Coordinates of C-alpha atoms and ligand atoms in Angstrom, one line a residue:
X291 CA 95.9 67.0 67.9
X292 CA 95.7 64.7 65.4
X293 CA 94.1 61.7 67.6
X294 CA 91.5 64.8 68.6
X295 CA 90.5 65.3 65.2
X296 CA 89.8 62.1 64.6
X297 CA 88.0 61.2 67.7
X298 CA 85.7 64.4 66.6
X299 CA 85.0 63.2 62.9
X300 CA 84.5 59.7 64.3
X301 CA 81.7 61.6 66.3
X302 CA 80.4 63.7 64.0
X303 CA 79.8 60.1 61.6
X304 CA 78.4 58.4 64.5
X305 CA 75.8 61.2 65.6
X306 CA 74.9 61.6 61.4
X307 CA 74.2 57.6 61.8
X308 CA 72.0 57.7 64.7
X309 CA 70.2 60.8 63.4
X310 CA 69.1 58.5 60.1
X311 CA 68.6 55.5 61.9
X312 CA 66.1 58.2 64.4
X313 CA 64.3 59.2 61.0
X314 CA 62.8 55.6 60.7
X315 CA 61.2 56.2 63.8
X316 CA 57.8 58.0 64.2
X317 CA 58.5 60.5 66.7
X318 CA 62.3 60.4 65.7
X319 CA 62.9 60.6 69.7
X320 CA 65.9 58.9 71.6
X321 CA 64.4 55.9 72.8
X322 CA 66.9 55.7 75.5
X323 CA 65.3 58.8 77.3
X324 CA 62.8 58.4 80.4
X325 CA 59.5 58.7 79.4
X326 CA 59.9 58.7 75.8
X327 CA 60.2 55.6 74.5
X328 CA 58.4 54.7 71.2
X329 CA 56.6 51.5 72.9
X330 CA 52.9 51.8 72.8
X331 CA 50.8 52.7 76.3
X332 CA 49.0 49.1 75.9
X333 CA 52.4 47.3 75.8
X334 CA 53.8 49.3 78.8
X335 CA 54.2 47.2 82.2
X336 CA 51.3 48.2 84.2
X337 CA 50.8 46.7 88.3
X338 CA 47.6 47.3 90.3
X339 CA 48.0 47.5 93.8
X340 CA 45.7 47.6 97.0
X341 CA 42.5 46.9 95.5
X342 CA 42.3 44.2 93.1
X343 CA 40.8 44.2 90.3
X344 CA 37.4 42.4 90.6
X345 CA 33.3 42.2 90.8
X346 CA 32.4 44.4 94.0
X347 CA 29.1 42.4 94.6
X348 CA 30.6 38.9 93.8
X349 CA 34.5 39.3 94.6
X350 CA 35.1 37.4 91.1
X351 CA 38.2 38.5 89.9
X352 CA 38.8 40.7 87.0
X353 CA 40.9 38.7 84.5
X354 CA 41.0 40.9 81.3
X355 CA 42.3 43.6 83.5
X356 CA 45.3 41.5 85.4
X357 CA 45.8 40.2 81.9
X358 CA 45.7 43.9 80.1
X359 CA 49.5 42.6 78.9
X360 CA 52.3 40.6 79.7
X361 CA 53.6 42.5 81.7
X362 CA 50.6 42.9 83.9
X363 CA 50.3 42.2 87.6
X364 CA 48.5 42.9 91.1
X365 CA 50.3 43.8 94.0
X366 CA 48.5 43.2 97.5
X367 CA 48.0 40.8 100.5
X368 CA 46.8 37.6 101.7
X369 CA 43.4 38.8 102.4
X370 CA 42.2 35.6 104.1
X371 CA 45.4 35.0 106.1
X372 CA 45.6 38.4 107.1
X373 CA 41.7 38.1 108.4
X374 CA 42.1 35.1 110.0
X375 CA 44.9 36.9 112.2
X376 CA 42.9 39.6 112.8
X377 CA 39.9 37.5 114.4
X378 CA 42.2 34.9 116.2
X379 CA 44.0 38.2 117.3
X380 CA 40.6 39.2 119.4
X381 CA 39.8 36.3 120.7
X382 CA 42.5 35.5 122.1
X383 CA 42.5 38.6 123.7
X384 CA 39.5 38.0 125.1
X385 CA 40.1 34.9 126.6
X386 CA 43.2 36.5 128.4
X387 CA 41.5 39.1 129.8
X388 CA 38.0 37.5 130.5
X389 CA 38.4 38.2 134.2
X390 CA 37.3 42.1 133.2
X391 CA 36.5 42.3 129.6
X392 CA 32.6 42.3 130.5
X393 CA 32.7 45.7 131.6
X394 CA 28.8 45.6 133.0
X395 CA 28.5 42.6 134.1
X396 CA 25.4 41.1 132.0
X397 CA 27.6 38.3 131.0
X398 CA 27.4 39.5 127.0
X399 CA 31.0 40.3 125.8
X400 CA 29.6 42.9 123.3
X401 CA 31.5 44.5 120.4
X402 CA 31.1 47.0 117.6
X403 CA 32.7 46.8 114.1
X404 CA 33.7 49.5 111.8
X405 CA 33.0 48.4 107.9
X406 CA 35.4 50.0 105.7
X407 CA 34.4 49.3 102.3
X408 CA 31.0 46.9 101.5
X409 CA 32.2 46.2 97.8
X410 CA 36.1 45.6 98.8
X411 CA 37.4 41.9 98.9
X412 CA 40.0 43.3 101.6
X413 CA 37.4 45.1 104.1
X414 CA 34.7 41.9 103.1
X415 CA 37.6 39.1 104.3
X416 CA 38.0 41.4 107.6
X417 CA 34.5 41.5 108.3
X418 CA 34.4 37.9 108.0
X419 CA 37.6 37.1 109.9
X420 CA 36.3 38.3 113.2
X421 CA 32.7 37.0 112.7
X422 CA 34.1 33.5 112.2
X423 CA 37.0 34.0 115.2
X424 CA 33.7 35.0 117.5
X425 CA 31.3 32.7 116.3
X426 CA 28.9 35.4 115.4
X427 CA 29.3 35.0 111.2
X428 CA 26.1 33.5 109.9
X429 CA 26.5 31.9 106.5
X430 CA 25.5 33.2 103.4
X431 CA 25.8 31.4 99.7
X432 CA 28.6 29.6 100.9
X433 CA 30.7 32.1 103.0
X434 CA 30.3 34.3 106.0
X435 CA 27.4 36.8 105.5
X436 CA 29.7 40.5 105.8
X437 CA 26.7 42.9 105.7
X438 CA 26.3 45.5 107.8
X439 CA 23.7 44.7 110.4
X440 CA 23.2 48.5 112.0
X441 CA 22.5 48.0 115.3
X442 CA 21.4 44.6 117.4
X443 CA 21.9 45.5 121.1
X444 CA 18.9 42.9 121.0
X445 CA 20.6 40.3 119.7
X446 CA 17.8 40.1 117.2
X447 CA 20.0 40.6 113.9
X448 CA 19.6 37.8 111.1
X449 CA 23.2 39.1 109.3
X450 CA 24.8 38.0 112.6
X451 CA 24.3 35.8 115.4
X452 CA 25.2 35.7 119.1
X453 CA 28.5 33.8 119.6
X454 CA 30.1 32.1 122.6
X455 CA 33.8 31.3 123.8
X456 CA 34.1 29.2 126.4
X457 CA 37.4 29.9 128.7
X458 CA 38.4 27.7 131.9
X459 CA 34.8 25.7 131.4
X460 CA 32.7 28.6 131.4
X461 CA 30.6 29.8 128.3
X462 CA 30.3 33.4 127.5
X463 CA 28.2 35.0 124.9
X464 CA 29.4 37.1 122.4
X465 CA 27.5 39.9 120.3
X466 CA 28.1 42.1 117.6
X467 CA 26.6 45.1 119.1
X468 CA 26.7 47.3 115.9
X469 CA 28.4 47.5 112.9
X470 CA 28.2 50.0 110.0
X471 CA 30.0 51.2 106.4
X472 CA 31.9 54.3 107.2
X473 CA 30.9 56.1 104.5
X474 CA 31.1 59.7 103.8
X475 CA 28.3 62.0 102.4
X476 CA 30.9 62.4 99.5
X477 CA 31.0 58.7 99.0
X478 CA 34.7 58.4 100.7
X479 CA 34.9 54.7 101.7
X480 CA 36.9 53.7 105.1
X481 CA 36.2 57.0 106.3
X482 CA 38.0 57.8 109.6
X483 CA 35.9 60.8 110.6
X484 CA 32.1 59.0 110.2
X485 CA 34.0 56.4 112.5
X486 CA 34.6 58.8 115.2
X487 CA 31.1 59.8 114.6
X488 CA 29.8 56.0 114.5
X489 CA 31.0 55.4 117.9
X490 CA 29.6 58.7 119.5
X491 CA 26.5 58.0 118.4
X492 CA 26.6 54.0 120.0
X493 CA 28.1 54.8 123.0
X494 CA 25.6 57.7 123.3
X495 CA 23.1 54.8 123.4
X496 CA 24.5 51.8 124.8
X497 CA 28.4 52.5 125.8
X498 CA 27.9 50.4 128.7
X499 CA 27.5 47.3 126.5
X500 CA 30.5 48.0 124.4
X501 CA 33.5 46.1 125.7
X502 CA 35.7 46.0 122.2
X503 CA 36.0 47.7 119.4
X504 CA 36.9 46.3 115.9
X505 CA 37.9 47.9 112.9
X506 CA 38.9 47.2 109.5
X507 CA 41.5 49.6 110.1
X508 CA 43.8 51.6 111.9
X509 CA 42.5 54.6 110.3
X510 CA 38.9 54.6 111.9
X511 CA 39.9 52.4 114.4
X512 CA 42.3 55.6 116.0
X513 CA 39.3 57.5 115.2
X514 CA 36.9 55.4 117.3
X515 CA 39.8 55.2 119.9
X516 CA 40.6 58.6 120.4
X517 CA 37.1 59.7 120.7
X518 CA 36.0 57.1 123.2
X519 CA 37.7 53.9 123.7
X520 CA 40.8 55.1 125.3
X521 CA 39.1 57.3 127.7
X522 CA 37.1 54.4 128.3
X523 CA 40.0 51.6 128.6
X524 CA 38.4 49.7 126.2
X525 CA 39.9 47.6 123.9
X526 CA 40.4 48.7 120.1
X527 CA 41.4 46.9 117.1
X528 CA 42.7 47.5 113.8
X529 CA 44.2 46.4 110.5
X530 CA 47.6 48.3 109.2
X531 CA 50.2 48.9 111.6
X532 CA 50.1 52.6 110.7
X533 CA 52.7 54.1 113.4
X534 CA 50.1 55.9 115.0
X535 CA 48.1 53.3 115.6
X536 CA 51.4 50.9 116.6
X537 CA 52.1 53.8 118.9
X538 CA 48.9 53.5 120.4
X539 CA 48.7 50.0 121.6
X540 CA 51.5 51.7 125.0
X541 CA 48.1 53.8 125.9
X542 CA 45.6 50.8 125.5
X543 CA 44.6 50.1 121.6
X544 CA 44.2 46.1 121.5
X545 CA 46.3 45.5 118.4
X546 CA 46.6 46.1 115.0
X547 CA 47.9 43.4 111.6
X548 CA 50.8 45.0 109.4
X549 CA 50.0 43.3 106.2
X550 CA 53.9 44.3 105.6
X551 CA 53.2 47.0 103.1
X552 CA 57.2 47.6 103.3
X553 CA 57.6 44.3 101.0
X554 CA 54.3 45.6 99.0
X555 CA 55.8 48.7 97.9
X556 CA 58.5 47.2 97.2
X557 CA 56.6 44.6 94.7
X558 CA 54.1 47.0 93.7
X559 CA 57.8 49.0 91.9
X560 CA 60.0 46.3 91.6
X561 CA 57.5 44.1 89.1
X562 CA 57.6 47.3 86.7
X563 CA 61.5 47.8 87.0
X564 CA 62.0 43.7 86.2
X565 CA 59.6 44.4 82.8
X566 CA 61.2 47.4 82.1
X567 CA 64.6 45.9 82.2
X568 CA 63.4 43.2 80.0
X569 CA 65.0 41.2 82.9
X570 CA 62.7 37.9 84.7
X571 CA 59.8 39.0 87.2
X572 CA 60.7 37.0 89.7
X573 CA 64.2 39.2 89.8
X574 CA 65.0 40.8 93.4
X575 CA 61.7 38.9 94.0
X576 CA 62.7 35.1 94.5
X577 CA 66.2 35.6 93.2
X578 CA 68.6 37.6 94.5
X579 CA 69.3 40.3 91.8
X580 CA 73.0 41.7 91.0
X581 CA 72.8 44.2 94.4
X582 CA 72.1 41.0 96.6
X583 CA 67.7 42.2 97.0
X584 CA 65.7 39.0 97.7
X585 CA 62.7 38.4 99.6
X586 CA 62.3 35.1 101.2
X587 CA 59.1 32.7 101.5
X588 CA 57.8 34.0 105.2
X589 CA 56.6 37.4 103.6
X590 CA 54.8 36.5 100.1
X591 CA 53.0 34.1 98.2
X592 CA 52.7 34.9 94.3
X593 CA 49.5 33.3 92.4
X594 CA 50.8 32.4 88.8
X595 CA 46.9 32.0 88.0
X596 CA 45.9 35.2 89.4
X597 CA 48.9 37.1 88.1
X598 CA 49.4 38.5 92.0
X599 CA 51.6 38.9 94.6
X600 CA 50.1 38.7 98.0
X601 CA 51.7 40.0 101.2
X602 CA 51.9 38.0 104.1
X603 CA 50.3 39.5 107.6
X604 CA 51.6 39.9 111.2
X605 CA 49.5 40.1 114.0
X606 CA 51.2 43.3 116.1
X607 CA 49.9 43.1 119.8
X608 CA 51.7 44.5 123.3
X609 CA 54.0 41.6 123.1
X610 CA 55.9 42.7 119.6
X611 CA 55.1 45.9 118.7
X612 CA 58.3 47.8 119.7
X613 CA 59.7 46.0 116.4
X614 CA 56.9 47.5 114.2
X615 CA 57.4 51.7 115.0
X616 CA 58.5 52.9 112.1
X617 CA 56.3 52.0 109.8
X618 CA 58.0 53.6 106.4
X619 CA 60.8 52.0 107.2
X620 CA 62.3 49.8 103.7
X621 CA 62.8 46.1 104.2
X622 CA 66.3 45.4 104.9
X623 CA 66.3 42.9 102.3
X624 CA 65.4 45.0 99.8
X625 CA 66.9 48.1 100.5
X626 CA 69.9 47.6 98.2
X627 CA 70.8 50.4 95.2
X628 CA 70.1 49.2 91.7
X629 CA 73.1 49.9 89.4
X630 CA 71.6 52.6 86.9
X631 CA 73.9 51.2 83.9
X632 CA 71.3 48.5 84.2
X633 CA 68.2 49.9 85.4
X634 CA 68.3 53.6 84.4
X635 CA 65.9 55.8 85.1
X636 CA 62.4 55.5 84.0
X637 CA 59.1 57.2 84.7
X638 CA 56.3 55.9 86.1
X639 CA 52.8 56.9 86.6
X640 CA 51.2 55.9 89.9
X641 CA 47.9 57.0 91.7
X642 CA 46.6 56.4 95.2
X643 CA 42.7 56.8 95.1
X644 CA 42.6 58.6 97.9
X645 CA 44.6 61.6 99.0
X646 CA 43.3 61.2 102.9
X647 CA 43.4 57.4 102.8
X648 CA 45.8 57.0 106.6
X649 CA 47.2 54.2 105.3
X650 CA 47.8 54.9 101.9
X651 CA 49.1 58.3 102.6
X652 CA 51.2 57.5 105.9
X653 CA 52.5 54.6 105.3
X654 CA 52.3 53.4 101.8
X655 CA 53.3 56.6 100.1
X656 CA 56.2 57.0 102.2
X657 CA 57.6 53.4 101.6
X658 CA 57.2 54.0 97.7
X659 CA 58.8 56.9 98.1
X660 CA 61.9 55.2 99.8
X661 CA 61.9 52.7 97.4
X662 CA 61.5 54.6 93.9
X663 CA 65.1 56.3 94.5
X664 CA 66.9 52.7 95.4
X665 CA 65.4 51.1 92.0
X666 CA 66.2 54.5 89.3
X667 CA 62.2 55.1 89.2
X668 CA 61.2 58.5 88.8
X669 CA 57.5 58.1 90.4
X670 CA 54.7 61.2 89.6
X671 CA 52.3 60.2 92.4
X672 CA 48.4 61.6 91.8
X673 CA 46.6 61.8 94.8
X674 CA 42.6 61.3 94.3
X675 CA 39.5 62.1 96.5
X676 CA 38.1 58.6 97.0
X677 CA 35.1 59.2 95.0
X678 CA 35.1 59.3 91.8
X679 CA 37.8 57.6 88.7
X680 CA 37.8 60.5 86.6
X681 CA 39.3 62.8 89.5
X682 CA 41.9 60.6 89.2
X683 CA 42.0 59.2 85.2
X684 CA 41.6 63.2 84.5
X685 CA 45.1 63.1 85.3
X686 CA 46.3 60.4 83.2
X687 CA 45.9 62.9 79.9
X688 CA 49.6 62.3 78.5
X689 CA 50.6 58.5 78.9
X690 CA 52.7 59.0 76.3
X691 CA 54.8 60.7 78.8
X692 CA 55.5 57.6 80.5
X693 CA 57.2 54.0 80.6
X694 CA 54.8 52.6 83.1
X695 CA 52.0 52.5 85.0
X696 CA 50.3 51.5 88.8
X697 CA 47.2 52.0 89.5
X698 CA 45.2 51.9 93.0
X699 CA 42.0 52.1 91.8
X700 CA 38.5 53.8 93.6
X701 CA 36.6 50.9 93.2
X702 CA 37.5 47.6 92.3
X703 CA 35.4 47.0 89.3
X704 CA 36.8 50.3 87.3
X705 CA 40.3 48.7 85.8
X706 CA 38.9 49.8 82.1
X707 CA 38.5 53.3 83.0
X708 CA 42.0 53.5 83.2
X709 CA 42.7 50.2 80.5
X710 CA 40.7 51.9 77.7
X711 CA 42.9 55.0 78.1
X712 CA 46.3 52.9 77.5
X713 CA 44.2 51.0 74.9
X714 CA 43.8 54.5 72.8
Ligands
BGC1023 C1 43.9 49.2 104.1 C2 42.9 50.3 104.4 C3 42.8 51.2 103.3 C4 42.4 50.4 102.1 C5 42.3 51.3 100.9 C6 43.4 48.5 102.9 O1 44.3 47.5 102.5 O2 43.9 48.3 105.1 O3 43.4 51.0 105.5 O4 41.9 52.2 103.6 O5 43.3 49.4 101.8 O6 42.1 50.6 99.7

């Protein structure tokens, strides 16, 4: 009885302590608590993913806003590499299958492309990935001209030019056919359904000419396939590995890229948990943390200079793509429970720019999702209509509310729509 008492006044002294110590603060809150910790919005980790933040006309990078703090940092992936797959992914399966990939005849292996998003460095690299792989990328200012050329059934186009591959001695010519920015009437970039459209309007006019189609994604490129090209038997590609679209390739879709958005999810949260904890970035990231997470070499890069952490990409054709179903599947390296005595729970803020985005919404999403329970994150996830930043920054009234921040923004040159709210 006595020991109770004691215990109890012990308490009662220790609460009385904290309470004064609380009065020195401003808001007087437990700083321990989720969300309400007295550090200011500008200091609070922040990590944009999936579009970088950068010049939409030039591709420069945007420095002040992957600088915003120290705790700062992009999440995404190897653009270039990823690209370079893609391209080398077509032609190769072209050469293959050159025996009956000229479905007419007129000795012109023709194509059309699908143009996500003109002013993205992501759809841009695509674009220019399977120009170069073909030979039909013209230059311009020093790089592979990515501009939509409409259509050029002619040949006549000066954006593109006509290609050739040559296979067992022989030289074909190869031909972007058409190619086009799937763009809404809204303004939605990457838009699946003005794909589908896209390719019922060229086959309409030259289908017979059309022996592949090329996407920048999975999302229109499923579009395009399920309103044509699989009826057709002719050859679709794409960029994601969305399952759909990995489904797909058992009923004909050419092949798709996973640019292994299962270790980008797990980046795009793991960066803020490392800050948060006050602990080293490169924890669970290079180095093993306490629960045994690591990620090895093969499936990032991280650019010091550039404050980002790139994916790496894998091509997914008819020979691997039993291995790449399920594609919200976590990492097995990384799929180890943080210990909340040292990682408890905090909130974070985190938008994807567009609620109808396929990949975003059925792939990314669902990996965050998996992964914000294994590292203590308690994730409010805003879903915006692809057009406009204040559908989305609307939303970001109260960041008071909490402890950090990622950001996937509409278009890539708007970080200080969302910086100059944190900055208030
Ligand atoms: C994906 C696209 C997606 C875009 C959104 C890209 O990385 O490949 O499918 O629409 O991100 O920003």
């Amino acid at each position: 009885m006595k020991k109770k008492l004691a215990l109890l006044t012990m308490a009662a002294v220790m609460a009385f302590s904290l309470a004064a110590c609380g009065s020195t603060t401003t808001d007087g809150g437990g700083a321990a608590d989720a969300g309400t910790s007295d550090v200011a919005n500008k200091d609070k980790p922040l990590v944009w993913f999936n579009r970088q933040p950068s010049n939409s006309s030039t591709g420069e990078l945007d420095m002040t806003a992957l600088n915003f703090n120290e705790d700062t940092y992009y999440v995404g992936f190897d653009a270039n590499q990823g690209a370079e797959l893609q391209g080398t992914m077509v032609r190769d399966y072209i050469e293959a299958n050159i025996d009956k990939i000229d479905r007419n005849g007129d000795g012109v292996i023709g194509y059309v492309l699908a143009i996500g998003d003109i002013g993205h460095n992501d759809s841009i690299a695509r674009t220019r990935g399977v120009r170069s792989a073909l030979g039909t990328g013209v230059e311009a200012g020093g790089n592979v001209n990515s501009d939509p050329i409409g259509t050029n059934t002619d040949g006549s186009a000066s954006a593109v030019q006509d290609g050739t591959i040559e296979v067992n001695g022989t030289t074909y010519t190869v031909r972007e056919l058409a190619s086009q920015e799937m763009k809404n009437s809204a303004g939605a970039t990457w838009d699946a359904a003005t794909a589908g459209n896209a390719i019922g309007t060229w086959s309409s006019s030259f289908g017979d000419q059309i022996d592949i189609v090329v996407s920048n994604n999975d999302g229109m490129g499923m579009s395009m396939f399920n309103a044509w090209s699989k009826d057709e038997g002719v050859p679709t590609f794409g960029y994601d590995a969305n399952a759909d679209a990995v489904a797909a390739i058992a009923e004909g879709y050419g092949g798709t890229i996973s640019q292994h958005a299962d270790v980008q999810a797990y980046l795009t949260l793991r960066v803020l948990r490392n800050a948060l904890d006050g602990v080293d970035v490169d924890t669970g990231i290079g180095t093993a943390d306490e629960a045994g997470n690591v990620l090895s070499e093969d499936v990032y890069v991280y650019n010091a200079d550039e404050r980002s952490y790139y994916a790496l990409n894998v091509a997914v054709t008819s020979e691997n793509y039993q291995d790449f179903t399920d594609s919200t599947k976590v990492y097995e390296p990384v799929s180890k429970q943080l210990d909340e005595s040292a990682s408890p729970v905090k909130k974070v803020w985190l938008n994807i720019y567009n609620a109808s985005d396929n990949f975003l919404s059925s792939t990314y999403q669902p990996l965050l999702e998996n992964y914000d329970d294994l590292l203590n994150l308690d994730v409010e996830y805003i879903g915006g209509d692809g057009q406009t930043e204040s559908n989305i920054t609307n939303r970001l009234g109260n960041p008071g509310q909490y402890d950090a921040f990622a950001i996937n923004m509409v278009k890539t040159d708007n970080a200080a729509s969302y910086t100059s709210i944190l900055s208030q």
